[in-house]
C-alpha cells in the first residue's frame, strides 16, 4: 500500500492515521465500575538476588500488567478478589502466584528461578507477548545477552549491537559494521547509555565490534519512537544498556576462548546479602601472532611488516545495600584500541577509546516513591602519532562530560505512574589539537586546535496512565537547554503515546516525539570512524531538531504464540549538518566555515513477526523505507538519498532446540545496496607543459548510484558440554555461509591498453572491494 502513496503525501497519510487512532482511543469502552487497589513489590533472581529490570508482571485475564523499573519494582492496579500474577523474564522460569486483593498497599515480592536448560534461555511464556501487545510503549526492542550469545557472530565475537541490526527499522553502516542507523537517522543521532552514562563511540576495530561485553550486560533496550521524556540529547534512538549487578550468593567465574579474543568474568558477594560485584574483561590477541610473524620475516627481502592491532575493555560494577531503603551502585568502563605501524623511516600510532565511571544512589521513600541520583563522568579520546625521520606529529581530539542527574518514580492510585527528574551535563571539547615538533630544531615546534565548553540541561515530567483495562496513555514534557560562550538555546520537547485494545488479541498504538540534539559529530565519511570529533552548538551551529509520528497495529495469533506488528512512521529533521566539497576538517581553527546546514526526512513501514515459545523460535522483519537530505550547497539544492537509505530490508532469525544439548541457529539478511556517488565522465586538464595531464572526474547528483544488493546467511550450533564442575559449551558459527562477496566500496582502475604508448590511459574500469568471505569460528564458553 505504501508504494502507491506519493512521497509528498506520505506525511499527511501518517498524520491522518495518527489522528484516527487517537480518536478511537478517545471513544473508549466504558471503564469497569469497580474499585481497584494498588499491588506493588519487587522482582529478583532467586539465586543471585539481582533486581530484574524489565520483568513482566501481568494478570492477562484483566489485560493488566506492569514492567519493573531500575530497582526491579513494579506496581499494578487490580479489582478486589482473587487473581493470579504471572511473572516472566528472559532466561528465567515463569512464576504464577495467586493473591487475594482487598486493600491498597499490598506488597508482593517475587523471585524467579533461572531456566533449567538452554532452550528456556530464549523461551518466554505466552503472556510476555500479551504484555508486549498491551504495553503503551511502541517501537521498543528488548534483547538479553542470553539471546545474543545463541546467534552466529563474526569471528565468534558476540555483539549485542549487531544483533539489534536484525530488528526492523535498524540498519548497519556497511559490511561488518556495528553502527546503528535507526529510521533514517545518522549514527551520531543515537543516545547510547551504559548504566545511564553516555558512551560516545560504542565501537572497537574501526566499527566492526561494539564495546559492550555480553558477559557483563544484563539486557539492552532500543527505543525507535515514542521516547520517554527522561531521554534527551539525540534525535533518532535510545540504546539503553544495563550491566549485571553480580551474583549475591556465591563466587562465579565464567568466560570464553575464541579465535581472536578471550574474555573472563568474576562475580560474587562482598558482604553476604548486602553487597556484590562483577568484574569483566576481554582482549584480542591477533597482535601476538602478527608480531611473531614480523620477527620471523624481518630479514627477508622486500618484507612489508603487518600493522599491529588489538583492543581490550574492562567493566566493573559494585553494589552495596546500605539499608532496606538505600542502595549504592558503582559502574565503570575502560576500553582502548591500538593500531600501529613502523619501519626504518616511518612510525605511525593510533589510540582511541572510552572511559566511564558512575556512582548511583537509589532511595526508597515509600512503596509509592523511589529516587535515583547519579554522578558520572564519561569521555572519549583519540590520538594519532606520526614520526617521520626527526619530525613528530600528533593529532588529538576528545570530549569529556561530568553529569549530575536525579530521577523519581511515583506510583499513584487511579492507574498513574509519574516519573520526573532533572539532569545537567558539563561538556569539554578538544577539536583537532595538532602538535608538530622537531628533535633537531625547537624553533619548528607548532601547535593548533580549538577548545570549547558547554553546559547542557534538561527537566522533565511524564505520566504513565492506565485509563481503563483497554486504554493506556504515556505523555510528558521535557524542557532542555544548552549554554556555550554566553549563547543560550532552549526548547520544549513534548512526547506522547497511546495504546488501545480493540480486543484481547488486537491493539493499536500511536506516538509523537519532539527531540533536540545539542552536540554534533564532525565526520568526513559516511561511516563512523575513530577520528570523528564531537562539536558543540554555537551561535553559528544551531541545535538539531527532529519530530516523529508513528502508528501501528499488533495482533496475537494461535492462542498467543505468535505476535505480528505493523508500524508506519514519518520523521522530520531540521538543521542537519554536512560539509562543503573539499572541506578541511583537521587542523582548522575556523571549522564552522566548512559546515552546511539543511533538512532531512525519513518515512517507512515496518512489519514484524515474532515467535518466542516452543522448540523453534525467532523473528522475521521487513522494512520499506525512504531517507533523504536537502542542502542548498549540495546537489544543486535538490533532495538526495543518504548513503544508508535502504529501500528494502529483510531479517530472518531462527533458533531451534534440537535436543537438550544442541541448539541450531541461523540468520539471513537482505538489503538494497547503499547509495553512493560515482563520476559519470572525466576530462584531461593540462596545467604544465610537458607533464602528463591531470584526469579530473565529473560528478552529477549526490548518491545517484547504488551498490549491489547485500545479502548474507549466518549459521550457528551450540553444543552443551558436560564438565565435572559448572557449565560449558562449544559455539560453532559460519559467518556468510554461502560466501557472498558483498560490496564494501567501489573504486576505479585506469586501463592502459594502447600498444603504441603504454602510459596512455584508454579508460577506467570500476572495481568492487569485498571484506569478508565465509568465516568459520569456534568459541569455548565456561562457567563454574
PDB file of N, CA and C in Angstrom, residues 632-714:
ATOM      1  N   UNK A 632      21.320  23.349   0.556  1.00  0.00           N
ATOM      2  CA  UNK A 632      21.372  24.337  -0.515  1.00  0.00           C
ATOM      3  C   UNK A 632      22.667  24.243  -1.307  1.00  0.00           C
ATOM      4  N   UNK A 633      23.775  23.895  -0.646  1.00  0.00           N
ATOM      5  CA  UNK A 633      25.059  23.857  -1.335  1.00  0.00           C
ATOM      6  C   UNK A 633      25.469  22.488  -1.840  1.00  0.00           C
ATOM      7  N   UNK A 634      24.559  21.520  -1.804  1.00  0.00           N
ATOM      8  CA  UNK A 634      24.871  20.160  -2.254  1.00  0.00           C
ATOM      9  C   UNK A 634      23.804  19.723  -3.255  1.00  0.00           C
ATOM     10  N   UNK A 635      24.251  19.087  -4.323  1.00  0.00           N
ATOM     11  CA  UNK A 635      23.332  18.503  -5.304  1.00  0.00           C
ATOM     12  C   UNK A 635      22.411  19.567  -5.918  1.00  0.00           C
ATOM     13  N   UNK A 636      22.960  20.781  -6.077  1.00  0.00           N
ATOM     14  CA  UNK A 636      22.195  21.907  -6.640  1.00  0.00           C
ATOM     15  C   UNK A 636      20.932  22.208  -5.836  1.00  0.00           C
ATOM     16  N   UNK A 637      20.975  21.918  -4.542  1.00  0.00           N
ATOM     17  CA  UNK A 637      19.835  22.188  -3.684  1.00  0.00           C
ATOM     18  C   UNK A 637      18.719  21.178  -3.791  1.00  0.00           C
ATOM     19  N   UNK A 638      18.923  20.116  -4.585  1.00  0.00           N
ATOM     20  CA  UNK A 638      17.897  19.086  -4.745  1.00  0.00           C
ATOM     21  C   UNK A 638      18.028  18.017  -3.670  1.00  0.00           C
ATOM     22  N   UNK A 639      16.920  17.416  -3.327  1.00  0.00           N
ATOM     23  CA  UNK A 639      16.899  16.340  -2.343  1.00  0.00           C
ATOM     24  C   UNK A 639      17.678  15.133  -2.856  1.00  0.00           C
ATOM     25  N   UNK A 640      18.438  14.473  -1.973  1.00  0.00           N
ATOM     26  CA  UNK A 640      19.192  13.289  -2.374  1.00  0.00           C
ATOM     27  C   UNK A 640      19.111  12.233  -1.271  1.00  0.00           C
ATOM     28  N   UNK A 641      19.212  10.956  -1.633  1.00  0.00           N
ATOM     29  CA  UNK A 641      19.172   9.899  -0.619  1.00  0.00           C
ATOM     30  C   UNK A 641      20.478   9.862   0.165  1.00  0.00           C
ATOM     31  N   UNK A 642      20.396   9.520   1.441  1.00  0.00           N
ATOM     32  CA  UNK A 642      21.609   9.346   2.231  1.00  0.00           C
ATOM     33  C   UNK A 642      22.283   8.039   1.850  1.00  0.00           C
ATOM     34  N   UNK A 643      23.532   7.899   2.278  1.00  0.00           N
ATOM     35  CA  UNK A 643      24.264   6.675   1.966  1.00  0.00           C
ATOM     36  C   UNK A 643      23.582   5.449   2.557  1.00  0.00           C
ATOM     37  N   UNK A 644      22.919   5.608   3.696  1.00  0.00           N
ATOM     38  CA  UNK A 644      22.272   4.478   4.361  1.00  0.00           C
ATOM     39  C   UNK A 644      20.775   4.406   4.054  1.00  0.00           C
ATOM     40  N   UNK A 645      20.331   5.115   3.020  1.00  0.00           N
ATOM     41  CA  UNK A 645      18.958   4.936   2.530  1.00  0.00           C
ATOM     42  C   UNK A 645      18.844   3.526   1.957  1.00  0.00           C
ATOM     43  N   UNK A 646      17.913   2.756   2.468  1.00  0.00           N
ATOM     44  CA  UNK A 646      17.784   1.362   2.045  1.00  0.00           C
ATOM     45  C   UNK A 646      16.308   1.078   1.808  1.00  0.00           C
ATOM     46  N   UNK A 647      15.946   0.879   0.547  1.00  0.00           N
ATOM     47  CA  UNK A 647      14.529   0.755   0.225  1.00  0.00           C
ATOM     48  C   UNK A 647      13.916  -0.499   0.861  1.00  0.00           C
ATOM     49  N   UNK A 648      14.573  -1.627   0.716  1.00  0.00           N
ATOM     50  CA  UNK A 648      14.043  -2.880   1.247  1.00  0.00           C
ATOM     51  C   UNK A 648      15.066  -3.487   2.207  1.00  0.00           C
ATOM     52  N   UNK A 649      14.576  -3.972   3.334  1.00  0.00           N
ATOM     53  CA  UNK A 649      15.456  -4.581   4.334  1.00  0.00           C
ATOM     54  C   UNK A 649      14.712  -5.756   4.960  1.00  0.00           C
ATOM     55  N   UNK A 650      15.299  -6.945   4.884  1.00  0.00           N
ATOM     56  CA  UNK A 650      14.669  -8.175   5.391  1.00  0.00           C
ATOM     57  C   UNK A 650      15.627  -8.853   6.364  1.00  0.00           C
ATOM     58  N   UNK A 651      15.106  -9.284   7.514  1.00  0.00           N
ATOM     59  CA  UNK A 651      15.895 -10.010   8.504  1.00  0.00           C
ATOM     60  C   UNK A 651      15.099 -11.208   9.002  1.00  0.00           C
ATOM     61  N   UNK A 652      15.704 -12.371   8.917  1.00  0.00           N
ATOM     62  CA  UNK A 652      15.083 -13.607   9.397  1.00  0.00           C
ATOM     63  C   UNK A 652      16.021 -14.272  10.388  1.00  0.00           C
ATOM     64  N   UNK A 653      15.537 -14.533  11.598  1.00  0.00           N
ATOM     65  CA  UNK A 653      16.321 -15.182  12.643  1.00  0.00           C
ATOM     66  C   UNK A 653      15.555 -16.399  13.135  1.00  0.00           C
ATOM     67  N   UNK A 654      16.221 -17.562  13.152  1.00  0.00           N
ATOM     68  CA  UNK A 654      15.599 -18.809  13.584  1.00  0.00           C
ATOM     69  C   UNK A 654      16.500 -19.480  14.612  1.00  0.00           C
ATOM     70  N   UNK A 655      15.918 -19.894  15.740  1.00  0.00           N
ATOM     71  CA  UNK A 655      16.627 -20.653  16.769  1.00  0.00           C
ATOM     72  C   UNK A 655      15.843 -21.936  17.012  1.00  0.00           C
ATOM     73  N   UNK A 656      16.510 -23.068  16.929  1.00  0.00           N
ATOM     74  CA  UNK A 656      15.835 -24.356  17.069  1.00  0.00           C
ATOM     75  C   UNK A 656      16.577 -25.230  18.071  1.00  0.00           C
ATOM     76  N   UNK A 657      15.824 -25.757  19.047  1.00  0.00           N
ATOM     77  CA  UNK A 657      16.375 -26.662  20.043  1.00  0.00           C
ATOM     78  C   UNK A 657      16.265 -28.081  19.513  1.00  0.00           C
ATOM     79  N   UNK A 658      17.406 -28.644  19.059  1.00  0.00           N
ATOM     80  CA  UNK A 658      17.390 -29.997  18.507  1.00  0.00           C
ATOM     81  C   UNK A 658      17.169 -31.021  19.606  1.00  0.00           C
ATOM     82  N   UNK A 659      17.891 -30.857  20.705  1.00  0.00           N
ATOM     83  CA  UNK A 659      17.695 -31.673  21.901  1.00  0.00           C
ATOM     84  C   UNK A 659      18.225 -30.873  23.082  1.00  0.00           C
ATOM     85  N   UNK A 660      18.357 -31.504  24.243  1.00  0.00           N
ATOM     86  CA  UNK A 660      18.773 -30.774  25.434  1.00  0.00           C
ATOM     87  C   UNK A 660      20.198 -30.245  25.342  1.00  0.00           C
ATOM     88  N   UNK A 661      21.002 -30.792  24.440  1.00  0.00           N
ATOM     89  CA  UNK A 661      22.405 -30.390  24.369  1.00  0.00           C
ATOM     90  C   UNK A 661      22.736 -29.567  23.129  1.00  0.00           C
ATOM     91  N   UNK A 662      21.912 -29.632  22.101  1.00  0.00           N
ATOM     92  CA  UNK A 662      22.272 -28.994  20.828  1.00  0.00           C
ATOM     93  C   UNK A 662      21.212 -27.981  20.411  1.00  0.00           C
ATOM     94  N   UNK A 663      21.659 -26.776  20.127  1.00  0.00           N
ATOM     95  CA  UNK A 663      20.797 -25.718  19.582  1.00  0.00           C
ATOM     96  C   UNK A 663      21.348 -25.298  18.231  1.00  0.00           C
ATOM     97  N   UNK A 664      20.468 -25.133  17.253  1.00  0.00           N
ATOM     98  CA  UNK A 664      20.838 -24.670  15.927  1.00  0.00           C
ATOM     99  C   UNK A 664      20.303 -23.265  15.725  1.00  0.00           C
ATOM    100  N   UNK A 665      21.099 -22.405  15.111  1.00  0.00           N
ATOM    101  CA  UNK A 665      20.677 -21.031  14.881  1.00  0.00           C
ATOM    102  C   UNK A 665      21.021 -20.611  13.460  1.00  0.00           C
ATOM    103  N   UNK A 666      20.244 -19.677  12.967  1.00  0.00           N
ATOM    104  CA  UNK A 666      20.518 -19.143  11.640  1.00  0.00           C
ATOM    105  C   UNK A 666      19.973 -17.735  11.517  1.00  0.00           C
ATOM    106  N   UNK A 667      20.648 -16.908  10.721  1.00  0.00           N
ATOM    107  CA  UNK A 667      20.204 -15.539  10.478  1.00  0.00           C
ATOM    108  C   UNK A 667      20.456 -15.202   9.009  1.00  0.00           C
ATOM    109  N   UNK A 668      19.410 -14.742   8.335  1.00  0.00           N
ATOM    110  CA  UNK A 668      19.532 -14.317   6.938  1.00  0.00           C
ATOM    111  C   UNK A 668      19.157 -12.846   6.840  1.00  0.00           C
ATOM    112  N   UNK A 669      19.973 -12.071   6.135  1.00  0.00           N
ATOM    113  CA  UNK A 669      19.697 -10.651   5.948  1.00  0.00           C
ATOM    114  C   UNK A 669      19.761 -10.310   4.466  1.00  0.00           C
ATOM    115  N   UNK A 670      18.891  -9.398   4.065  1.00  0.00           N
ATOM    116  CA  UNK A 670      18.896  -8.885   2.697  1.00  0.00           C
ATOM    117  C   UNK A 670      18.609  -7.394   2.758  1.00  0.00           C
ATOM    118  N   UNK A 671      19.326  -6.621   1.967  1.00  0.00           N
ATOM    119  CA  UNK A 671      19.081  -5.190   1.925  1.00  0.00           C
ATOM    120  C   UNK A 671      19.431  -4.609   0.573  1.00  0.00           C
ATOM    121  N   UNK A 672      18.664  -3.601   0.172  1.00  0.00           N
ATOM    122  CA  UNK A 672      19.005  -2.833  -1.023  1.00  0.00           C
ATOM    123  C   UNK A 672      20.394  -2.230  -0.861  1.00  0.00           C
ATOM    124  N   UNK A 673      21.163  -2.184  -1.917  1.00  0.00           N
ATOM    125  CA  UNK A 673      22.522  -1.672  -1.838  1.00  0.00           C
ATOM    126  C   UNK A 673      22.581  -0.217  -1.409  1.00  0.00           C
ATOM    127  N   UNK A 674      23.638   0.157  -0.693  1.00  0.00           N
ATOM    128  CA  UNK A 674      23.807   1.533  -0.223  1.00  0.00           C
ATOM    129  C   UNK A 674      23.933   2.496  -1.402  1.00  0.00           C
ATOM    130  N   UNK A 675      23.419   3.700  -1.195  1.00  0.00           N
ATOM    131  CA  UNK A 675      23.565   4.756  -2.199  1.00  0.00           C
ATOM    132  C   UNK A 675      24.971   5.346  -2.124  1.00  0.00           C
ATOM    133  N   UNK A 676      25.559   5.691  -3.278  1.00  0.00           N
ATOM    134  CA  UNK A 676      26.884   6.309  -3.287  1.00  0.00           C
ATOM    135  C   UNK A 676      27.052   7.109  -4.576  1.00  0.00           C
ATOM    136  N   UNK A 677      28.101   7.902  -4.596  1.00  0.00           N
ATOM    137  CA  UNK A 677      28.353   8.788  -5.742  1.00  0.00           C
ATOM    138  C   UNK A 677      29.454   8.209  -6.622  1.00  0.00           C
ATOM    139  N   UNK A 678      29.271   8.332  -7.944  1.00  0.00           N
ATOM    140  CA  UNK A 678      30.269   7.909  -8.922  1.00  0.00           C
ATOM    141  C   UNK A 678      30.440   8.997  -9.970  1.00  0.00           C
ATOM    142  N   UNK A 679      31.645   9.168 -10.491  1.00  0.00           N
ATOM    143  CA  UNK A 679      31.829  10.109 -11.608  1.00  0.00           C
ATOM    144  C   UNK A 679      31.177   9.554 -12.872  1.00  0.00           C
ATOM    145  N   UNK A 680      30.522  10.434 -13.623  1.00  0.00           N
ATOM    146  CA  UNK A 680      29.867   9.995 -14.860  1.00  0.00           C
ATOM    147  C   UNK A 680      30.755  10.238 -16.075  1.00  0.00           C
ATOM    148  N   UNK A 681      31.825  11.019 -15.896  1.00  0.00           N
ATOM    149  CA  UNK A 681      32.750  11.292 -17.007  1.00  0.00           C
ATOM    150  C   UNK A 681      34.053  11.833 -16.419  1.00  0.00           C
ATOM    151  N   UNK A 682      35.078  11.952 -17.272  1.00  0.00           N
ATOM    152  CA  UNK A 682      36.364  12.521 -16.876  1.00  0.00           C
ATOM    153  C   UNK A 682      36.916  13.351 -18.037  1.00  0.00           C
ATOM    154  N   UNK A 683      37.700  14.364 -17.706  1.00  0.00           N
ATOM    155  CA  UNK A 683      38.347  15.127 -18.765  1.00  0.00           C
ATOM    156  C   UNK A 683      39.786  15.426 -18.344  1.00  0.00           C
ATOM    157  N   UNK A 684      40.701  15.476 -19.326  1.00  0.00           N
ATOM    158  CA  UNK A 684      42.109  15.776 -19.004  1.00  0.00           C
ATOM    159  C   UNK A 684      42.321  17.278 -18.830  1.00  0.00           C
ATOM    160  N   UNK A 685      43.148  17.628 -17.859  1.00  0.00           N
ATOM    161  CA  UNK A 685      43.460  19.035 -17.595  1.00  0.00           C
ATOM    162  C   UNK A 685      44.973  19.197 -17.633  1.00  0.00           C
ATOM    163  N   UNK A 686      45.457  20.000 -18.606  1.00  0.00           N
ATOM    164  CA  UNK A 686      46.879  20.206 -18.802  1.00  0.00           C
ATOM    165  C   UNK A 686      47.274  21.543 -18.194  1.00  0.00           C
ATOM    166  N   UNK A 687      48.012  21.520 -17.064  1.00  0.00           N
ATOM    167  CA  UNK A 687      48.384  22.785 -16.440  1.00  0.00           C
ATOM    168  C   UNK A 687      49.865  23.102 -16.591  1.00  0.00           C
ATOM    169  N   UNK A 688      50.710  22.119 -16.850  1.00  0.00           N
ATOM    170  CA  UNK A 688      52.147  22.343 -17.024  1.00  0.00           C
ATOM    171  C   UNK A 688      52.577  21.653 -18.314  1.00  0.00           C
ATOM    172  N   UNK A 689      53.158  22.422 -19.205  1.00  0.00           N
ATOM    173  CA  UNK A 689      53.575  21.867 -20.494  1.00  0.00           C
ATOM    174  C   UNK A 689      54.662  20.817 -20.282  1.00  0.00           C
ATOM    175  N   UNK A 690      54.512  19.719 -20.999  1.00  0.00           N
ATOM    176  CA  UNK A 690      55.487  18.647 -20.901  1.00  0.00           C
ATOM    177  C   UNK A 690      55.155  17.622 -19.845  1.00  0.00           C
ATOM    178  N   UNK A 691      54.195  17.890 -19.002  1.00  0.00           N
ATOM    179  CA  UNK A 691      53.770  16.942 -17.971  1.00  0.00           C
ATOM    180  C   UNK A 691      52.504  16.228 -18.424  1.00  0.00           C
ATOM    181  N   UNK A 692      52.291  15.036 -17.882  1.00  0.00           N
ATOM    182  CA  UNK A 692      51.066  14.302 -18.195  1.00  0.00           C
ATOM    183  C   UNK A 692      49.864  15.066 -17.659  1.00  0.00           C
ATOM    184  N   UNK A 693      48.769  15.086 -18.414  1.00  0.00           N
ATOM    185  CA  UNK A 693      47.590  15.833 -17.950  1.00  0.00           C
ATOM    186  C   UNK A 693      46.972  15.178 -16.709  1.00  0.00           C
ATOM    187  N   UNK A 694      46.327  16.004 -15.910  1.00  0.00           N
ATOM    188  CA  UNK A 694      45.593  15.514 -14.751  1.00  0.00           C
ATOM    189  C   UNK A 694      44.185  15.118 -15.193  1.00  0.00           C
ATOM    190  N   UNK A 695      43.739  13.941 -14.762  1.00  0.00           N
ATOM    191  CA  UNK A 695      42.401  13.462 -15.110  1.00  0.00           C
ATOM    192  C   UNK A 695      41.434  13.920 -14.022  1.00  0.00           C
ATOM    193  N   UNK A 696      40.457  14.715 -14.393  1.00  0.00           N
ATOM    194  CA  UNK A 696      39.510  15.296 -13.437  1.00  0.00           C
ATOM    195  C   UNK A 696      38.166  14.583 -13.568  1.00  0.00           C
ATOM    196  N   UNK A 697      37.650  13.964 -12.507  1.00  0.00           N
ATOM    197  CA  UNK A 697      36.335  13.304 -12.579  1.00  0.00           C
ATOM    198  C   UNK A 697      35.205  14.324 -12.530  1.00  0.00           C
ATOM    199  N   UNK A 698      34.104  13.993 -13.157  1.00  0.00           N
ATOM    200  CA  UNK A 698      32.916  14.841 -13.177  1.00  0.00           C
ATOM    201  C   UNK A 698      31.785  14.103 -12.457  1.00  0.00           C
ATOM    202  N   UNK A 699      31.277  14.701 -11.399  1.00  0.00           N
ATOM    203  CA  UNK A 699      30.164  14.128 -10.652  1.00  0.00           C
ATOM    204  C   UNK A 699      28.897  14.920 -10.961  1.00  0.00           C
ATOM    205  N   UNK A 700      27.772  14.225 -10.930  1.00  0.00           N
ATOM    206  CA  UNK A 700      26.479  14.905 -11.116  1.00  0.00           C
ATOM    207  C   UNK A 700      25.734  14.896  -9.779  1.00  0.00           C
ATOM    208  N   UNK A 701      24.699  14.107  -9.635  1.00  0.00           N
ATOM    209  CA  UNK A 701      23.907  14.131  -8.416  1.00  0.00           C
ATOM    210  C   UNK A 701      24.576  13.350  -7.285  1.00  0.00           C
ATOM    211  N   UNK A 702      24.354  13.813  -6.062  1.00  0.00           N
ATOM    212  CA  UNK A 702      24.893  13.142  -4.869  1.00  0.00           C
ATOM    213  C   UNK A 702      24.165  11.808  -4.661  1.00  0.00           C
ATOM    214  N   UNK A 703      24.953  10.754  -4.403  1.00  0.00           N
ATOM    215  CA  UNK A 703      24.420   9.415  -4.108  1.00  0.00           C
ATOM    216  C   UNK A 703      23.410   8.961  -5.167  1.00  0.00           C
ATOM    217  N   UNK A 704      23.773   9.166  -6.416  1.00  0.00           N
ATOM    218  CA  UNK A 704      22.872   8.803  -7.506  1.00  0.00           C
ATOM    219  C   UNK A 704      22.998   7.374  -7.975  1.00  0.00           C
ATOM    220  N   UNK A 705      23.905   6.594  -7.388  1.00  0.00           N
ATOM    221  CA  UNK A 705      24.092   5.210  -7.789  1.00  0.00           C
ATOM    222  C   UNK A 705      23.900   4.288  -6.577  1.00  0.00           C
ATOM    223  N   UNK A 706      23.763   3.003  -6.851  1.00  0.00           N
ATOM    224  CA  UNK A 706      23.568   2.014  -5.801  1.00  0.00           C
ATOM    225  C   UNK A 706      24.604   0.899  -5.930  1.00  0.00           C
ATOM    226  N   UNK A 707      25.138   0.485  -4.779  1.00  0.00           N
ATOM    227  CA  UNK A 707      25.919  -0.738  -4.763  1.00  0.00           C
ATOM    228  C   UNK A 707      24.996  -1.930  -4.998  1.00  0.00           C
ATOM    229  N   UNK A 708      25.581  -3.063  -5.308  1.00  0.00           N
ATOM    230  CA  UNK A 708      24.778  -4.271  -5.467  1.00  0.00           C
ATOM    231  C   UNK A 708      24.078  -4.597  -4.146  1.00  0.00           C
ATOM    232  N   UNK A 709      22.957  -5.274  -4.239  1.00  0.00           N
ATOM    233  CA  UNK A 709      22.202  -5.623  -3.031  1.00  0.00           C
ATOM    234  C   UNK A 709      23.058  -6.459  -2.085  1.00  0.00           C
ATOM    235  N   UNK A 710      22.754  -6.318  -0.812  1.00  0.00           N
ATOM    236  CA  UNK A 710      23.508  -7.022   0.237  1.00  0.00           C
ATOM    237  C   UNK A 710      22.657  -8.185   0.744  1.00  0.00           C
ATOM    238  N   UNK A 711      23.251  -9.369   0.802  1.00  0.00           N
ATOM    239  CA  UNK A 711      22.572 -10.494   1.453  1.00  0.00           C
ATOM    240  C   UNK A 711      23.618 -11.461   2.013  1.00  0.00           C
ATOM    241  N   UNK A 712      23.223 -12.142   3.082  1.00  0.00           N
ATOM    242  CA  UNK A 712      24.181 -12.975   3.819  1.00  0.00           C
ATOM    243  C   UNK A 712      23.412 -13.977   4.672  1.00  0.00           C
ATOM    244  N   UNK A 713      23.975 -15.167   4.810  1.00  0.00           N
ATOM    245  CA  UNK A 713      23.420 -16.195   5.692  1.00  0.00           C
ATOM    246  C   UNK A 713      24.472 -16.584   6.720  1.00  0.00           C
ATOM    247  N   UNK A 714      24.102 -16.505   7.995  1.00  0.00           N
ATOM    248  CA  UNK A 714      24.973 -16.929   9.086  1.00  0.00           C
ATOM    249  C   UNK A 714      24.353 -18.163   9.755  1.00  0.00           C
TER     250      UNK A 714
END
